[in-house]
Amino acid sequence: MRTMGKALGAVLMLAGLVLPAAAQDRLVIAGRDAGFAPALAKMVELYQAKNPNVKIERLELGGGPLYERLAVGAREKTAATDVAMLDDIWAPEFMARGWLTDLDTVGGLPGEFVKSAIDVSKHNGKLYAAPFVGNIAMFAYRKDLLAKHGFERPKTWSDVVKAAQVIQDKEQGVSGLVFRGIKGNPIVTSFLPVLWAHGGEVVSADGKAVLDTPAAEKALIQFLSFKPLAPKGVETYNATELRDAVQQGRAAIAVEMWSSWAGTLDGSASKVANQVEVVATPGEVKGPAPMLGAWLLAIPADSPNKARAADFIRFVTSPENQKLIALETGNPPTLAALFNDKDLVAKYRWYPAQLEALNVAQARPRISQWARVETILGDYLQLALIGQMPPKQALTEANAQIARALSR
């Protein structure tokens, strides 16, 4: 009977249904700080209550330090992390270098996830991460002001410019639109949906720099046309300035709107409560191409507690806990059905539109050098924005530098 029990236990363990005793002792979770921290903290609290014998250590790190910890740990095989929170732009490097565990080898991942989020969790057909936060760049506009001046929801970026110009001309103290113009990630994030809508790319599918194209030039010229319609000093705007401009009624349209910012639009501090529509970004030559900004949970390949880590990830990504995270922390889910959940829609009225955006979302290039590429592009976009370089030159020089970065 003892032999049969051992055999059954082994079968269940392989299926990911029971955990080896050693794995119940320790779980080190490395995650982001700021707005993401409460979600992981809540999940650790609930998981700890169900598993009181597990020693859990949760780390809160900024984006840069988190990447460094995970990358250095993977290269040196420190076995220091069991659950890693990854920005989707880091995932290609971690997957390609064999730094993550194939989740199907530790019990798999149930659930119908949004396709764009599950796609960035895979490499060569294998699932290496679980979609955790369904972030995506949305678009927002004052429905009252657009209706007042005879405009419907903008379908293209050209429509956006037309509406913004009329509103700015006729509404005293209101800028037509607002975007993040500060160099680096913010201005790149504002620009990419415009670039993609024009059919342009930063990096081709075969890994080549392709910014020196007519499509990219048209996109940048249109993007630069936003500046006269934006508040003075928009080249220094980041998230706080953009959110405040919309919430205080000083801008009619937000080129970029994330869930974490949208949550304050109907609050008591907002001067435009229930007047801002949050939808998928417009298209232009092509249809809408909102930028995906998902965060993932993965298990480092050298984790000594893979079964326990997999159990925690399945716990966090269950429908019950994805809903709880959204309700209590505002971090959007990645399970498709939850975007039409009545309780969530009652709190976040834009969730059905966010699912629409996620269904057509575009991920940033799946390359390990994206951080460097983004820095280069962000520098040249701002040079063009402040008038120190014409659009074509900015794109040509950025493309040359990006090509060099990709060859290293």
CSV table of C-alpha atoms in Angstrom, one decimal:
chain,number,residue,atom,x,y,z
A,1,MET,CA,0.0,0.0,0.0
A,2,ARG,CA,2.9,2.4,0.8
A,3,THR,CA,4.3,1.8,-2.7
A,4,MET,CA,1.0,2.5,-4.3
A,5,GLY,CA,0.6,5.7,-2.3
A,6,LYS,CA,4.0,6.9,-3.4
A,7,ALA,CA,3.2,6.2,-7.0
A,8,LEU,CA,-0.1,8.1,-6.8
A,9,GLY,CA,1.7,11.0,-5.1
A,10,ALA,CA,4.3,11.1,-7.9
A,11,VAL,CA,1.6,11.2,-10.6
A,12,LEU,CA,-0.3,14.0,-8.8
A,13,MET,CA,2.9,15.9,-8.4
A,14,LEU,CA,3.7,15.7,-12.1
A,15,ALA,CA,0.2,17.0,-12.8
A,16,GLY,CA,0.9,20.0,-10.6
A,17,LEU,CA,-1.8,19.0,-8.1
A,18,VAL,CA,0.3,18.5,-5.0
A,19,LEU,CA,3.5,20.2,-3.8
A,20,PRO,CA,6.6,18.5,-2.6
A,21,ALA,CA,7.2,19.1,1.1
A,22,ALA,CA,10.4,21.2,0.5
A,23,ALA,CA,8.5,23.6,-1.8
A,24,GLN,CA,6.1,24.4,1.0
A,25,ASP,CA,8.9,26.1,3.0
A,26,ARG,CA,9.8,29.2,0.9
A,27,LEU,CA,8.6,31.5,-1.8
A,28,VAL,CA,10.4,34.6,-2.9
A,29,ILE,CA,8.4,37.0,-5.0
A,30,ALA,CA,10.1,39.9,-6.8
A,31,GLY,CA,7.5,42.4,-8.1
A,32,ARG,CA,7.1,46.1,-9.0
A,33,ASP,CA,6.5,48.9,-6.6
A,34,ALA,CA,4.1,51.9,-7.0
A,35,GLY,CA,0.6,51.1,-8.3
A,36,PHE,CA,1.3,47.4,-8.9
A,37,ALA,CA,2.5,46.7,-5.3
A,38,PRO,CA,-1.0,46.6,-3.6
A,39,ALA,CA,-2.1,43.8,-6.0
A,40,LEU,CA,0.7,41.5,-5.2
A,41,ALA,CA,0.6,42.4,-1.5
A,42,LYS,CA,-3.1,41.4,-1.4
A,43,MET,CA,-2.4,38.1,-3.2
A,44,VAL,CA,0.4,37.3,-0.8
A,45,GLU,CA,-1.8,38.1,2.2
A,46,LEU,CA,-4.6,35.8,0.9
A,47,TYR,CA,-2.2,33.0,-0.2
A,48,GLN,CA,-0.4,33.1,3.1
A,49,ALA,CA,-3.7,32.7,4.9
A,50,LYS,CA,-4.4,29.6,2.9
A,51,ASN,CA,-0.9,28.3,3.3
A,52,PRO,CA,0.3,29.4,6.8
A,53,ASN,CA,3.4,27.1,6.7
A,54,VAL,CA,4.9,28.9,3.6
A,55,LYS,CA,7.6,31.4,4.3
A,56,ILE,CA,6.9,34.2,1.8
A,57,GLU,CA,9.2,37.1,1.0
A,58,ARG,CA,7.8,39.8,-1.2
A,59,LEU,CA,10.1,42.4,-2.8
A,60,GLU,CA,8.9,45.8,-4.1
A,61,LEU,CA,11.3,47.2,-6.7
A,62,GLY,CA,11.3,50.0,-9.2
A,63,GLY,CA,11.3,49.0,-12.9
A,64,GLY,CA,15.1,49.3,-13.4
A,65,PRO,CA,16.1,47.6,-10.1
A,66,LEU,CA,13.6,44.8,-10.7
A,67,TYR,CA,15.0,44.1,-14.2
A,68,GLU,CA,18.6,44.1,-12.9
A,69,ARG,CA,17.8,41.7,-10.0
A,70,LEU,CA,16.1,39.3,-12.3
A,71,ALA,CA,18.6,39.5,-15.1
A,72,VAL,CA,21.7,39.2,-12.9
A,73,GLY,CA,20.0,36.4,-10.9
A,74,ALA,CA,19.3,34.5,-14.1
A,75,ARG,CA,22.8,35.0,-15.6
A,76,GLU,CA,24.5,33.9,-12.3
A,77,LYS,CA,22.0,31.2,-11.4
A,78,THR,CA,21.5,32.5,-7.9
A,79,ALA,CA,18.2,30.6,-7.3
A,80,ALA,CA,17.1,33.7,-5.4
A,81,THR,CA,13.7,34.3,-6.9
A,82,ASP,CA,10.7,32.0,-7.3
A,83,VAL,CA,8.1,34.3,-8.8
A,84,ALA,CA,9.2,37.1,-11.1
A,85,MET,CA,7.0,40.0,-12.3
A,86,LEU,CA,8.1,41.0,-15.8
A,87,ASP,CA,7.3,43.9,-18.1
A,88,ASP,CA,6.2,42.4,-21.4
A,89,ILE,CA,9.1,44.1,-23.1
A,90,TRP,CA,11.6,42.2,-21.0
A,91,ALA,CA,10.0,38.8,-21.7
A,92,PRO,CA,11.6,38.1,-25.2
A,93,GLU,CA,15.1,38.3,-23.6
A,94,PHE,CA,14.2,36.2,-20.6
A,95,MET,CA,12.4,33.6,-22.8
A,96,ALA,CA,15.0,33.4,-25.6
A,97,ARG,CA,17.9,33.0,-23.1
A,98,GLY,CA,16.3,30.1,-21.3
A,99,TRP,CA,15.9,32.1,-18.1
A,100,LEU,CA,12.2,31.1,-17.5
A,101,THR,CA,10.4,27.8,-16.7
A,102,ASP,CA,7.9,26.4,-19.3
A,103,LEU,CA,4.7,26.6,-17.3
A,104,ASP,CA,3.3,23.5,-18.9
A,105,THR,CA,6.0,21.5,-17.1
A,106,VAL,CA,4.6,22.7,-13.7
A,107,GLY,CA,0.9,22.1,-14.2
A,108,GLY,CA,0.0,24.7,-16.9
A,109,LEU,CA,-2.3,27.7,-16.7
A,110,PRO,CA,-6.1,27.5,-16.9
A,111,GLY,CA,-8.2,30.3,-18.0
A,112,GLU,CA,-9.3,32.2,-21.2
A,113,PHE,CA,-6.8,35.1,-21.3
A,114,VAL,CA,-7.0,38.0,-23.6
A,115,LYS,CA,-5.1,36.9,-26.8
A,116,SER,CA,-2.7,39.8,-27.0
A,117,ALA,CA,-1.6,39.2,-23.4
A,118,ILE,CA,-1.2,35.5,-23.8
A,119,ASP,CA,0.7,36.0,-27.0
A,120,VAL,CA,3.5,38.0,-25.3
A,121,SER,CA,3.7,35.3,-22.7
A,122,LYS,CA,4.9,32.7,-25.2
A,123,HIS,CA,8.1,31.9,-27.1
A,124,ASN,CA,8.3,29.3,-29.8
A,125,GLY,CA,4.9,28.1,-28.9
A,126,LYS,CA,5.7,27.5,-25.3
A,127,LEU,CA,4.1,29.3,-22.4
A,128,TYR,CA,6.7,30.9,-20.1
A,129,ALA,CA,4.6,33.5,-18.3
A,130,ALA,CA,1.1,34.2,-17.0
A,131,PRO,CA,-0.6,37.5,-18.0
A,132,PHE,CA,-1.1,39.4,-14.7
A,133,VAL,CA,-2.0,43.0,-15.5
A,134,GLY,CA,-3.9,43.9,-18.7
A,135,ASN,CA,-2.5,47.3,-19.2
A,136,ILE,CA,-3.1,49.0,-22.6
A,137,ALA,CA,-2.8,52.6,-23.9
A,138,MET,CA,-6.3,53.9,-24.3
A,139,PHE,CA,-7.6,57.2,-25.8
A,140,ALA,CA,-9.9,59.7,-24.0
A,141,TYR,CA,-12.1,62.6,-25.0
A,142,ARG,CA,-14.6,65.0,-23.6
A,143,LYS,CA,-17.8,63.7,-25.0
A,144,ASP,CA,-19.7,66.8,-24.0
A,145,LEU,CA,-17.3,69.2,-25.8
A,146,LEU,CA,-17.1,67.0,-28.9
A,147,ALA,CA,-20.9,66.8,-29.1
A,148,LYS,CA,-21.2,70.6,-28.5
A,149,HIS,CA,-19.1,71.3,-31.5
A,150,GLY,CA,-20.6,68.6,-33.8
A,151,PHE,CA,-18.0,65.9,-33.5
A,152,GLU,CA,-18.5,62.2,-32.9
A,153,ARG,CA,-15.9,59.7,-31.5
A,154,PRO,CA,-12.8,60.3,-33.6
A,155,LYS,CA,-12.1,57.3,-35.9
A,156,THR,CA,-8.7,58.5,-37.1
A,157,TRP,CA,-5.9,60.7,-35.8
A,158,SER,CA,-6.9,63.2,-38.5
A,159,ASP,CA,-10.3,63.4,-36.9
A,160,VAL,CA,-8.6,64.0,-33.6
A,161,VAL,CA,-6.7,67.0,-35.0
A,162,LYS,CA,-9.8,68.5,-36.5
A,163,ALA,CA,-11.8,68.3,-33.3
A,164,ALA,CA,-9.0,69.5,-31.1
A,165,GLN,CA,-8.4,72.5,-33.3
A,166,VAL,CA,-12.1,73.6,-33.2
A,167,ILE,CA,-12.4,73.0,-29.5
A,168,GLN,CA,-9.2,75.0,-28.8
A,169,ASP,CA,-10.4,77.9,-30.9
A,170,LYS,CA,-13.9,78.1,-29.3
A,171,GLU,CA,-13.4,77.0,-25.7
A,172,GLN,CA,-11.6,79.5,-23.6
A,173,GLY,CA,-8.9,78.0,-21.3
A,174,VAL,CA,-9.2,74.5,-22.9
A,175,SER,CA,-6.4,73.0,-24.9
A,176,GLY,CA,-7.5,70.8,-27.8
A,177,LEU,CA,-5.4,67.8,-26.6
A,178,VAL,CA,-2.7,66.6,-24.3
A,179,PHE,CA,0.0,64.0,-24.6
A,180,ARG,CA,3.2,63.0,-22.8
A,181,GLY,CA,6.1,64.9,-24.4
A,182,ILE,CA,9.0,64.2,-22.0
A,183,LYS,CA,11.8,62.2,-23.7
A,184,GLY,CA,12.2,58.5,-23.2
A,185,ASN,CA,9.4,56.0,-22.6
A,186,PRO,CA,6.6,58.7,-22.3
A,187,ILE,CA,7.0,60.3,-25.7
A,188,VAL,CA,7.6,56.9,-27.4
A,189,THR,CA,4.4,55.5,-25.8
A,190,SER,CA,2.4,58.5,-27.1
A,191,PHE,CA,3.9,58.2,-30.6
A,192,LEU,CA,3.7,54.5,-31.2
A,193,PRO,CA,-0.1,54.2,-31.8
A,194,VAL,CA,0.2,57.0,-34.3
A,195,LEU,CA,3.1,55.4,-36.1
A,196,TRP,CA,1.4,52.0,-36.2
A,197,ALA,CA,-1.9,53.5,-37.4
A,198,HIS,CA,0.1,55.0,-40.4
A,199,GLY,CA,1.5,51.5,-41.1
A,200,GLY,CA,5.0,52.4,-39.8
A,201,GLU,CA,7.2,50.3,-37.6
A,202,VAL,CA,10.3,50.9,-35.5
A,203,VAL,CA,11.7,47.4,-36.0
A,204,SER,CA,10.6,44.9,-38.7
A,205,ALA,CA,9.6,41.3,-38.0
A,206,ASP,CA,13.0,40.2,-39.0
A,207,GLY,CA,14.8,42.5,-36.6
A,208,LYS,CA,15.8,45.4,-38.9
A,209,ALA,CA,15.5,49.1,-38.1
A,210,VAL,CA,12.7,50.5,-40.4
A,211,LEU,CA,12.0,54.1,-39.2
A,212,ASP,CA,13.3,55.8,-42.3
A,213,THR,CA,10.1,55.3,-44.4
A,214,PRO,CA,7.4,57.6,-45.8
A,215,ALA,CA,4.8,56.1,-43.4
A,216,ALA,CA,7.0,56.9,-40.4
A,217,GLU,CA,7.6,60.4,-41.6
A,218,LYS,CA,3.9,61.0,-42.2
A,219,ALA,CA,3.2,59.7,-38.7
A,220,LEU,CA,5.8,62.0,-37.1
A,221,ILE,CA,4.6,65.0,-39.0
A,222,GLN,CA,1.1,64.3,-37.7
A,223,PHE,CA,2.3,63.7,-34.2
A,224,LEU,CA,4.2,67.1,-34.2
A,225,SER,CA,0.9,68.7,-35.3
A,226,PHE,CA,-0.4,67.9,-31.9
A,227,LYS,CA,2.0,70.3,-30.1
A,228,PRO,CA,0.2,73.6,-31.0
A,229,LEU,CA,-3.0,72.0,-29.7
A,230,ALA,CA,-1.5,71.0,-26.4
A,231,PRO,CA,-0.8,73.0,-23.2
A,232,LYS,CA,2.3,75.1,-23.2
A,233,GLY,CA,5.3,73.1,-22.0
A,234,VAL,CA,3.9,69.8,-23.1
A,235,GLU,CA,7.5,68.6,-23.9
A,236,THR,CA,7.9,68.3,-20.1
A,237,TYR,CA,4.6,66.5,-19.5
A,238,ASN,CA,4.5,63.0,-18.0
A,239,ALA,CA,1.6,61.1,-16.4
A,240,THR,CA,0.8,63.5,-13.6
A,241,GLU,CA,0.6,66.5,-15.9
A,242,LEU,CA,-1.5,64.7,-18.5
A,243,ARG,CA,-3.9,63.3,-16.0
A,244,ASP,CA,-4.4,66.7,-14.2
A,245,ALA,CA,-5.0,68.5,-17.5
A,246,VAL,CA,-7.9,66.2,-18.4
A,247,GLN,CA,-9.3,65.9,-14.9
A,248,GLN,CA,-9.3,69.6,-14.3
A,249,GLY,CA,-10.9,70.3,-17.7
A,250,ARG,CA,-7.9,72.0,-19.2
A,251,ALA,CA,-7.6,69.6,-22.1
A,252,ALA,CA,-10.4,68.1,-24.3
A,253,ILE,CA,-8.6,65.0,-25.6
A,254,ALA,CA,-5.9,62.7,-24.1
A,255,VAL,CA,-3.8,61.0,-26.8
A,256,GLU,CA,-2.9,58.4,-24.2
A,257,MET,CA,-4.9,57.2,-21.2
A,258,TRP,CA,-4.1,54.2,-19.0
A,259,SER,CA,-6.4,52.4,-16.6
A,260,SER,CA,-4.5,53.7,-13.5
A,261,TRP,CA,-5.1,57.3,-14.7
A,262,ALA,CA,-8.7,56.8,-15.8
A,263,GLY,CA,-9.7,55.7,-12.3
A,264,THR,CA,-9.7,59.3,-11.0
A,265,LEU,CA,-11.8,60.8,-13.9
A,266,ASP,CA,-15.1,60.4,-12.1
A,267,GLY,CA,-13.8,61.1,-8.6
A,268,SER,CA,-14.8,64.0,-6.4
A,269,ALA,CA,-11.6,65.9,-7.4
A,270,SER,CA,-12.5,65.8,-11.0
A,271,LYS,CA,-14.2,68.7,-12.8
A,272,VAL,CA,-15.3,66.6,-15.7
A,273,ALA,CA,-16.9,63.6,-13.9
A,274,ASN,CA,-18.8,61.3,-16.2
A,275,GLN,CA,-17.9,63.5,-19.2
A,276,VAL,CA,-14.7,61.7,-20.4
A,277,GLU,CA,-15.1,58.7,-22.7
A,278,VAL,CA,-12.2,56.2,-22.6
A,279,VAL,CA,-11.9,54.1,-25.8
A,280,ALA,CA,-9.4,52.3,-28.1
A,281,THR,CA,-7.0,54.6,-29.9
A,282,PRO,CA,-7.9,55.9,-33.4
A,283,GLY,CA,-6.6,54.5,-36.6
A,284,GLU,CA,-5.4,56.3,-39.8
A,285,VAL,CA,-4.2,54.3,-42.8
A,286,LYS,CA,-4.7,51.2,-40.8
A,287,GLY,CA,-7.2,50.4,-38.0
A,288,PRO,CA,-6.5,51.2,-34.3
A,289,ALA,CA,-3.2,49.9,-32.9
A,290,PRO,CA,-3.2,50.7,-29.2
A,291,MET,CA,0.0,49.8,-27.4
A,292,LEU,CA,0.0,46.8,-25.1
A,293,GLY,CA,1.7,47.3,-21.7
A,294,ALA,CA,1.0,44.0,-20.0
A,295,TRP,CA,2.8,42.8,-16.9
A,296,LEU,CA,3.5,39.1,-16.5
A,297,LEU,CA,4.3,36.6,-13.8
A,298,ALA,CA,6.9,33.9,-14.5
A,299,ILE,CA,9.1,31.3,-12.7
A,300,PRO,CA,12.9,31.7,-13.1
A,301,ALA,CA,14.5,28.6,-14.5
A,302,ASP,CA,16.7,28.2,-11.4
A,303,SER,CA,13.9,28.6,-8.9
A,304,PRO,CA,14.2,25.9,-6.2
A,305,ASN,CA,10.4,26.0,-5.5
A,306,LYS,CA,8.8,25.8,-8.9
A,307,ALA,CA,5.8,23.8,-7.9
A,308,ARG,CA,4.9,26.2,-5.1
A,309,ALA,CA,5.6,29.2,-7.5
A,310,ALA,CA,3.3,27.7,-10.1
A,311,ASP,CA,0.6,27.2,-7.5
A,312,PHE,CA,0.9,30.8,-6.4
A,313,ILE,CA,0.6,32.1,-10.0
A,314,ARG,CA,-2.5,30.0,-10.7
A,315,PHE,CA,-4.0,31.4,-7.4
A,316,VAL,CA,-3.3,35.0,-8.5
A,317,THR,CA,-4.6,34.5,-12.1
A,318,SER,CA,-7.8,32.7,-11.0
A,319,PRO,CA,-11.1,34.5,-12.0
A,320,GLU,CA,-11.9,35.2,-8.3
A,321,ASN,CA,-8.6,36.9,-7.6
A,322,GLN,CA,-8.3,38.7,-10.9
A,323,LYS,CA,-11.6,40.3,-10.1
A,324,LEU,CA,-10.6,41.1,-6.5
A,325,ILE,CA,-7.4,42.7,-7.7
A,326,ALA,CA,-9.3,44.9,-10.1
A,327,LEU,CA,-11.9,45.9,-7.6
A,328,GLU,CA,-9.5,46.7,-4.8
A,329,THR,CA,-6.4,48.0,-6.5
A,330,GLY,CA,-7.5,49.2,-10.0
A,331,ASN,CA,-5.1,46.9,-11.8
A,332,PRO,CA,-7.0,45.6,-14.9
A,333,PRO,CA,-7.4,41.8,-15.3
A,334,THR,CA,-6.2,39.7,-18.2
A,335,LEU,CA,-9.0,37.1,-18.3
A,336,ALA,CA,-11.3,38.2,-21.1
A,337,ALA,CA,-14.6,37.5,-19.4
A,338,LEU,CA,-13.9,39.9,-16.6
A,339,PHE,CA,-14.0,43.0,-18.8
A,340,ASN,CA,-17.8,42.5,-19.1
A,341,ASP,CA,-18.3,41.5,-15.4
A,342,LYS,CA,-21.2,43.6,-14.1
A,343,ASP,CA,-19.4,44.5,-10.8
A,344,LEU,CA,-16.2,45.6,-12.6
A,345,VAL,CA,-18.1,47.5,-15.3
A,346,ALA,CA,-20.1,49.3,-12.6
A,347,LYS,CA,-16.8,50.6,-11.2
A,348,TYR,CA,-14.8,50.9,-14.4
A,349,ARG,CA,-17.3,51.9,-17.1
A,350,TRP,CA,-14.6,51.7,-19.8
A,351,TYR,CA,-13.8,48.0,-19.3
A,352,PRO,CA,-15.8,46.8,-22.4
A,353,ALA,CA,-13.9,49.4,-24.5
A,354,GLN,CA,-10.6,48.3,-22.9
A,355,LEU,CA,-11.4,44.7,-24.0
A,356,GLU,CA,-12.0,46.1,-27.5
A,357,ALA,CA,-8.6,47.8,-27.4
A,358,LEU,CA,-6.9,44.6,-26.0
A,359,ASN,CA,-8.3,42.6,-28.9
A,360,VAL,CA,-6.5,44.8,-31.4
A,361,ALA,CA,-3.5,45.7,-29.3
A,362,GLN,CA,0.0,45.8,-30.7
A,363,ALA,CA,3.0,44.8,-28.6
A,364,ARG,CA,6.3,46.6,-28.8
A,365,PRO,CA,9.0,44.9,-30.9
A,366,ARG,CA,9.8,41.5,-29.4
A,367,ILE,CA,13.6,42.2,-29.2
A,368,SER,CA,16.0,42.0,-26.2
A,369,GLN,CA,17.4,45.5,-27.1
A,370,TRP,CA,14.1,47.3,-26.8
A,371,ALA,CA,15.2,49.4,-23.8
A,372,ARG,CA,18.1,50.9,-25.8
A,373,VAL,CA,15.9,51.3,-28.9
A,374,GLU,CA,13.3,53.1,-26.9
A,375,THR,CA,15.8,55.5,-25.4
A,376,ILE,CA,17.2,56.4,-28.9
A,377,LEU,CA,13.8,56.9,-30.4
A,378,GLY,CA,12.6,59.0,-27.4
A,379,ASP,CA,15.6,61.3,-27.7
A,380,TYR,CA,15.0,62.0,-31.4
A,381,LEU,CA,11.3,62.4,-31.0
A,382,GLN,CA,11.8,65.1,-28.5
A,383,LEU,CA,14.4,66.8,-30.6
A,384,ALA,CA,11.8,67.0,-33.3
A,385,LEU,CA,9.1,68.1,-30.9
A,386,ILE,CA,11.1,71.0,-29.6
A,387,GLY,CA,12.0,72.1,-33.1
A,388,GLN,CA,15.7,71.3,-33.0
A,389,MET,CA,15.6,68.7,-35.8
A,390,PRO,CA,13.2,68.3,-38.8
A,391,PRO,CA,11.1,65.1,-38.8
A,392,LYS,CA,12.9,63.3,-41.7
A,393,GLN,CA,16.3,64.0,-40.2
A,394,ALA,CA,15.2,62.9,-36.7
A,395,LEU,CA,13.9,59.6,-38.1
A,396,THR,CA,16.9,59.0,-40.3
A,397,GLU,CA,19.4,59.6,-37.5
A,398,ALA,CA,17.3,57.6,-35.0
A,399,ASN,CA,17.1,54.7,-37.5
A,400,ALA,CA,20.9,54.7,-38.0
A,401,GLN,CA,21.5,54.5,-34.2
A,402,ILE,CA,18.8,51.9,-33.7
A,403,ALA,CA,20.4,49.8,-36.5
A,404,ARG,CA,23.7,49.9,-34.6
A,405,ALA,CA,22.0,49.0,-31.4
A,406,LEU,CA,20.3,46.0,-33.0
A,407,SER,CA,23.6,44.7,-34.4
A,408,ARG,CA,25.3,44.4,-31.0
